[in-house]
Amino acid sequence: MKRWWYGLSERDRGVLQIGTVLVALMLLWGLAWQPLSRVRDNLRAQAFTQSEALAWMRPAARQLAAAGGLARAPAADARSLLARTDASAREAGLGGSLVSVEPQGANRVRATLSAADFDALARWLQQVSAQGVVLEQLSVQRANAGRVDARVLLAEGGQ
């Protein structure tokens, strides 16, 4: 390799050195800089979307808190938590958004909703809480104006 290198003219060695530097810079740009730049831009866009969602959720949370709780005596219902959850969600106008209602053990149910009206979801959660059902987990993501995708884990009261 050395013999080949020193067998080249001074001009050819200079051209190869410049070419090597250019190829190294292009590889650095293509394999490191460009992907990192793309990821940074995606993260910035995601942060902007998240801040918009937060700005939308803050007034909605205040509105929900201002609505207060409905203090009703829980009605005796012999149906399972699964059946009561499904029926109450449909009665609350969430039937079209209800994707699934699945049992999660003996006394827990996970409900998944897609593009549900946020206000109807909040009223429904308030209603089931008034019936003695405990909201254990709630994951809500903004779908579009006034609509959310949600995963709700409900449990029988006292579980």
CSV table of C-alpha atoms in Angstrom, one decimal:
chain,number,residue,atom,x,y,z
A,1,MET,CA,0.0,0.0,0.0
A,2,LYS,CA,2.9,2.4,0.9
A,3,ARG,CA,4.6,1.5,-2.3
A,4,TRP,CA,1.4,2.3,-4.3
A,5,TRP,CA,0.9,5.6,-2.4
A,6,TYR,CA,4.5,6.8,-3.0
A,7,GLY,CA,4.3,5.6,-6.6
A,8,LEU,CA,1.6,8.3,-7.2
A,9,SER,CA,2.5,11.7,-8.3
A,10,GLU,CA,2.3,14.6,-5.8
A,11,ARG,CA,-0.8,15.9,-7.6
A,12,ASP,CA,-2.6,12.5,-7.5
A,13,ARG,CA,-1.8,12.2,-3.7
A,14,GLY,CA,-3.3,15.6,-3.1
A,15,VAL,CA,-6.4,14.8,-5.1
A,16,LEU,CA,-6.9,11.5,-3.1
A,17,GLN,CA,-6.4,13.3,0.2
A,18,ILE,CA,-8.9,16.0,-0.6
A,19,GLY,CA,-11.3,13.3,-1.9
A,20,THR,CA,-10.8,11.2,1.3
A,21,VAL,CA,-11.6,14.2,3.5
A,22,LEU,CA,-14.7,15.0,1.4
A,23,VAL,CA,-16.0,11.4,1.5
A,24,ALA,CA,-15.4,11.4,5.3
A,25,LEU,CA,-17.4,14.6,5.7
A,26,MET,CA,-20.2,13.3,3.5
A,27,LEU,CA,-20.3,10.1,5.6
A,28,LEU,CA,-20.4,12.1,8.8
A,29,TRP,CA,-23.2,14.2,7.5
A,30,GLY,CA,-25.2,11.3,6.1
A,31,LEU,CA,-24.8,8.9,9.0
A,32,ALA,CA,-24.7,11.3,12.0
A,33,TRP,CA,-25.7,14.9,11.4
A,34,GLN,CA,-28.7,14.4,9.1
A,35,PRO,CA,-30.4,11.7,11.3
A,36,LEU,CA,-29.8,13.7,14.4
A,37,SER,CA,-31.2,16.8,12.8
A,38,ARG,CA,-34.3,14.9,11.7
A,39,VAL,CA,-34.8,13.5,15.2
A,40,ARG,CA,-34.4,17.0,16.7
A,41,ASP,CA,-37.0,18.5,14.3
A,42,ASN,CA,-39.4,15.7,15.1
A,43,LEU,CA,-39.0,16.2,18.8
A,44,ARG,CA,-39.5,20.0,18.4
A,45,ALA,CA,-42.8,19.3,16.5
A,46,GLN,CA,-43.9,16.8,19.2
A,47,ALA,CA,-43.1,19.3,22.0
A,48,PHE,CA,-45.2,21.9,20.2
A,49,THR,CA,-48.1,19.5,19.8
A,50,GLN,CA,-47.8,18.5,23.5
A,51,SER,CA,-47.8,22.2,24.6
A,52,GLU,CA,-50.9,22.8,22.5
A,53,ALA,CA,-52.6,19.8,24.1
A,54,LEU,CA,-51.7,21.0,27.5
A,55,ALA,CA,-53.0,24.5,26.8
A,56,TRP,CA,-56.3,22.9,25.7
A,57,MET,CA,-56.5,20.6,28.7
A,58,ARG,CA,-55.8,23.3,31.4
A,59,PRO,CA,-59.1,25.1,30.9
A,60,ALA,CA,-60.9,21.8,30.4
A,61,ALA,CA,-59.6,20.7,33.8
A,62,ARG,CA,-60.7,23.9,35.4
A,63,GLN,CA,-64.1,23.5,33.9
A,64,LEU,CA,-64.3,19.9,35.1
A,65,ALA,CA,-63.2,20.9,38.6
A,66,ALA,CA,-65.8,23.7,38.6
A,67,ALA,CA,-68.6,21.3,37.7
A,68,GLY,CA,-68.1,19.7,41.1
A,69,GLY,CA,-69.2,16.2,42.0
A,70,LEU,CA,-72.6,14.7,41.9
A,71,ALA,CA,-73.4,13.3,45.3
A,72,ARG,CA,-75.9,10.5,44.5
A,73,ALA,CA,-76.4,7.4,46.4
A,74,PRO,CA,-75.1,4.4,44.5
A,75,ALA,CA,-77.9,2.4,43.1
A,76,ALA,CA,-77.9,-1.3,43.7
A,77,ASP,CA,-77.1,-3.0,40.5
A,78,ALA,CA,-76.6,-6.8,40.3
A,79,ARG,CA,-74.9,-6.6,36.9
A,80,SER,CA,-71.1,-7.2,36.6
A,81,LEU,CA,-68.8,-4.2,36.5
A,82,LEU,CA,-68.1,-5.1,32.8
A,83,ALA,CA,-71.8,-4.9,31.9
A,84,ARG,CA,-72.4,-1.7,34.0
A,85,THR,CA,-69.4,0.0,32.4
A,86,ASP,CA,-70.5,-0.9,28.9
A,87,ALA,CA,-74.1,0.2,29.5
A,88,SER,CA,-73.3,3.4,31.3
A,89,ALA,CA,-70.8,4.5,28.6
A,90,ARG,CA,-73.4,3.9,25.9
A,91,GLU,CA,-76.1,5.8,28.0
A,92,ALA,CA,-73.6,8.7,28.3
A,93,GLY,CA,-73.4,9.0,24.6
A,94,LEU,CA,-70.0,7.3,24.2
A,95,GLY,CA,-71.2,4.2,22.4
A,96,GLY,CA,-69.8,5.3,19.0
A,97,SER,CA,-66.4,6.0,20.6
A,98,LEU,CA,-66.3,2.9,22.7
A,99,VAL,CA,-63.7,0.6,21.2
A,100,SER,CA,-63.5,-2.1,23.8
A,101,VAL,CA,-64.4,-3.0,27.4
A,102,GLU,CA,-62.2,-5.7,28.8
A,103,PRO,CA,-62.0,-7.4,32.2
A,104,GLN,CA,-58.7,-6.9,34.0
A,105,GLY,CA,-59.0,-9.4,36.8
A,106,ALA,CA,-61.9,-10.1,39.1
A,107,ASN,CA,-63.1,-6.5,39.9
A,108,ARG,CA,-61.4,-4.3,37.3
A,109,VAL,CA,-62.4,-3.3,33.8
A,110,ARG,CA,-60.4,-1.4,31.1
A,111,ALA,CA,-62.4,0.7,28.7
A,112,THR,CA,-60.8,2.1,25.5
A,113,LEU,CA,-62.4,5.0,23.7
A,114,SER,CA,-61.4,6.6,20.4
A,115,ALA,CA,-62.4,10.2,19.4
A,116,ALA,CA,-64.7,10.5,22.3
A,117,ASP,CA,-66.2,13.9,23.2
A,118,PHE,CA,-64.2,15.2,26.2
A,119,ASP,CA,-67.2,16.7,28.0
A,120,ALA,CA,-69.2,13.5,27.6
A,121,LEU,CA,-66.2,11.4,28.9
A,122,ALA,CA,-65.9,13.7,31.9
A,123,ARG,CA,-69.6,13.5,32.7
A,124,TRP,CA,-69.5,9.7,32.4
A,125,LEU,CA,-66.5,9.3,34.7
A,126,GLN,CA,-68.2,11.5,37.2
A,127,GLN,CA,-71.4,9.4,36.9
A,128,VAL,CA,-69.6,6.1,37.4
A,129,SER,CA,-67.7,7.5,40.4
A,130,ALA,CA,-71.0,8.5,42.0
A,131,GLN,CA,-72.1,4.9,41.6
A,132,GLY,CA,-69.2,3.7,43.8
A,133,VAL,CA,-66.8,2.8,40.9
A,134,VAL,CA,-63.2,3.8,41.5
A,135,LEU,CA,-61.1,5.4,38.6
A,136,GLU,CA,-57.7,3.8,39.0
A,137,GLN,CA,-56.0,4.9,35.8
A,138,LEU,CA,-56.8,7.4,33.1
A,139,SER,CA,-54.8,8.0,30.0
A,140,VAL,CA,-56.1,10.7,27.7
A,141,GLN,CA,-54.7,12.0,24.4
A,142,ARG,CA,-56.1,14.8,22.3
A,143,ALA,CA,-57.5,13.4,19.0
A,144,ASN,CA,-58.9,16.7,17.6
A,145,ALA,CA,-60.9,19.7,18.7
A,146,GLY,CA,-62.9,18.6,21.7
A,147,ARG,CA,-62.2,14.9,21.0
A,148,VAL,CA,-59.9,12.6,22.9
A,149,ASP,CA,-58.6,9.0,22.8
A,150,ALA,CA,-58.8,7.5,26.3
A,151,ARG,CA,-57.9,4.4,28.2
A,152,VAL,CA,-59.7,4.0,31.5
A,153,LEU,CA,-59.2,1.5,34.3
A,154,LEU,CA,-62.1,1.2,36.6
A,155,ALA,CA,-62.5,-0.9,39.8
A,156,GLU,CA,-65.3,-1.8,42.1
A,157,GLY,CA,-65.3,0.6,45.1
A,158,GLY,CA,-63.0,-0.4,47.8
A,159,GLN,CA,-60.8,-2.6,45.6
